[in-house]
């Protein structure tokens, strides 16, 4: 296995003839990917929380619609608390939803910034082609099938 890895690393070359896959470069990619994965997870948690908040509000609106449909609008609004809830939904609820939709998530901005600042260090399409070629060479040289190589 060590010989395969050494051969693999020796075969990986980018367009300029420089070895892209020096272990230090690969370690840097691993660190970058860990940071990106952490920021992506943080973004997803914030987005899920936002969606839950919006979903909770939508359920409140649906429940009110159901009660209004059952009783009739006039009878439903004739009850002071129902009228209060309707006015409150428009003064805070719907405005809150609009504000949530208009405000970009900070986590998304951080993730975009990290990706943008790291793009110069990302492997190129040529690097990808080079690694694919190296894998195919290893398979040919050592007569290893794809499923064995993937393990």
Short mmCIF file of N, CA, C and O in Angstrom, two decimals, residues 55-71 76 82 85 88-89:
data_model
loop_
_atom_site.label_atom_id
_atom_site.label_comp_id
_atom_site.label_asym_id
_atom_site.label_seq_id
_atom_site.Cartn_x
_atom_site.Cartn_y
_atom_site.Cartn_z
N UNK A 55 -42.33 28.36 9.63
CA UNK A 55 -43.32 27.27 9.62
C UNK A 55 -44.28 27.40 10.79
O UNK A 55 -45.50 27.23 10.63
N UNK A 56 -43.75 27.74 11.97
CA UNK A 56 -44.60 27.92 13.16
C UNK A 56 -45.62 29.04 12.91
O UNK A 56 -46.80 28.92 13.23
N UNK A 57 -45.17 30.14 12.32
CA UNK A 57 -46.07 31.25 12.01
C UNK A 57 -47.12 30.80 10.99
O UNK A 57 -48.31 31.11 11.15
N UNK A 58 -46.71 30.07 9.97
CA UNK A 58 -47.66 29.59 8.95
C UNK A 58 -48.72 28.68 9.58
O UNK A 58 -49.89 28.73 9.19
N UNK A 59 -48.31 27.87 10.56
CA UNK A 59 -49.29 27.02 11.26
C UNK A 59 -50.29 27.86 12.04
O UNK A 59 -51.49 27.54 12.06
N UNK A 60 -49.83 28.94 12.67
CA UNK A 60 -50.74 29.82 13.40
C UNK A 60 -51.75 30.44 12.44
O UNK A 60 -52.94 30.52 12.76
N UNK A 61 -51.28 30.85 11.28
CA UNK A 61 -52.19 31.44 10.28
C UNK A 61 -53.20 30.40 9.82
O UNK A 61 -54.39 30.68 9.72
N UNK A 62 -52.73 29.18 9.56
CA UNK A 62 -53.63 28.11 9.10
C UNK A 62 -54.69 27.77 10.15
O UNK A 62 -55.86 27.57 9.82
N UNK A 63 -54.26 27.71 11.42
CA UNK A 63 -55.22 27.43 12.50
C UNK A 63 -56.28 28.51 12.57
O UNK A 63 -57.47 28.23 12.74
N UNK A 64 -55.87 29.75 12.44
CA UNK A 64 -56.82 30.87 12.47
C UNK A 64 -57.78 30.79 11.29
O UNK A 64 -58.98 31.04 11.45
N UNK A 65 -57.25 30.43 10.13
CA UNK A 65 -58.12 30.29 8.94
C UNK A 65 -59.16 29.20 9.17
O UNK A 65 -60.33 29.36 8.82
N UNK A 66 -58.72 28.09 9.75
CA UNK A 66 -59.65 26.99 10.03
C UNK A 66 -60.77 27.43 10.97
O UNK A 66 -61.95 27.15 10.72
N UNK A 67 -60.40 28.09 12.04
CA UNK A 67 -61.40 28.56 13.01
C UNK A 67 -62.35 29.56 12.34
O UNK A 67 -63.56 29.53 12.56
N UNK A 68 -61.78 30.43 11.53
CA UNK A 68 -62.59 31.43 10.84
C UNK A 68 -63.55 30.77 9.85
O UNK A 68 -64.71 31.16 9.74
N UNK A 69 -63.06 29.76 9.14
CA UNK A 69 -63.90 29.06 8.16
C UNK A 69 -65.03 28.29 8.85
O UNK A 69 -66.15 28.22 8.34
N UNK A 70 -64.74 27.70 10.01
CA UNK A 70 -65.75 26.92 10.73
C UNK A 70 -66.87 27.81 11.26
O UNK A 70 -68.04 27.48 11.17
N UNK A 71 -66.49 28.92 11.84
CA UNK A 71 -67.46 29.79 12.50
C UNK A 71 -68.05 30.83 11.56
O UNK A 71 -69.09 31.38 11.83
N UNK A 76 -66.15 34.76 14.02
CA UNK A 76 -64.77 34.56 14.47
C UNK A 76 -64.16 35.89 14.93
O UNK A 76 -63.56 35.97 16.01
N UNK A 82 -59.70 36.94 19.02
CA UNK A 82 -59.42 36.59 17.62
C UNK A 82 -59.08 37.83 16.80
O UNK A 82 -58.18 37.80 15.96
N UNK A 85 -55.55 38.78 17.78
CA UNK A 85 -54.54 37.90 17.15
C UNK A 85 -54.33 38.24 15.68
O UNK A 85 -53.20 38.23 15.19
N UNK A 88 -52.38 41.44 15.55
CA UNK A 88 -51.00 41.17 15.99
C UNK A 88 -50.21 40.45 14.90
O UNK A 88 -49.03 40.74 14.69
N UNK A 89 -50.84 39.51 14.21
CA UNK A 89 -50.14 38.81 13.12
C UNK A 89 -49.70 39.79 12.04
O UNK A 89 -48.61 39.67 11.48
#
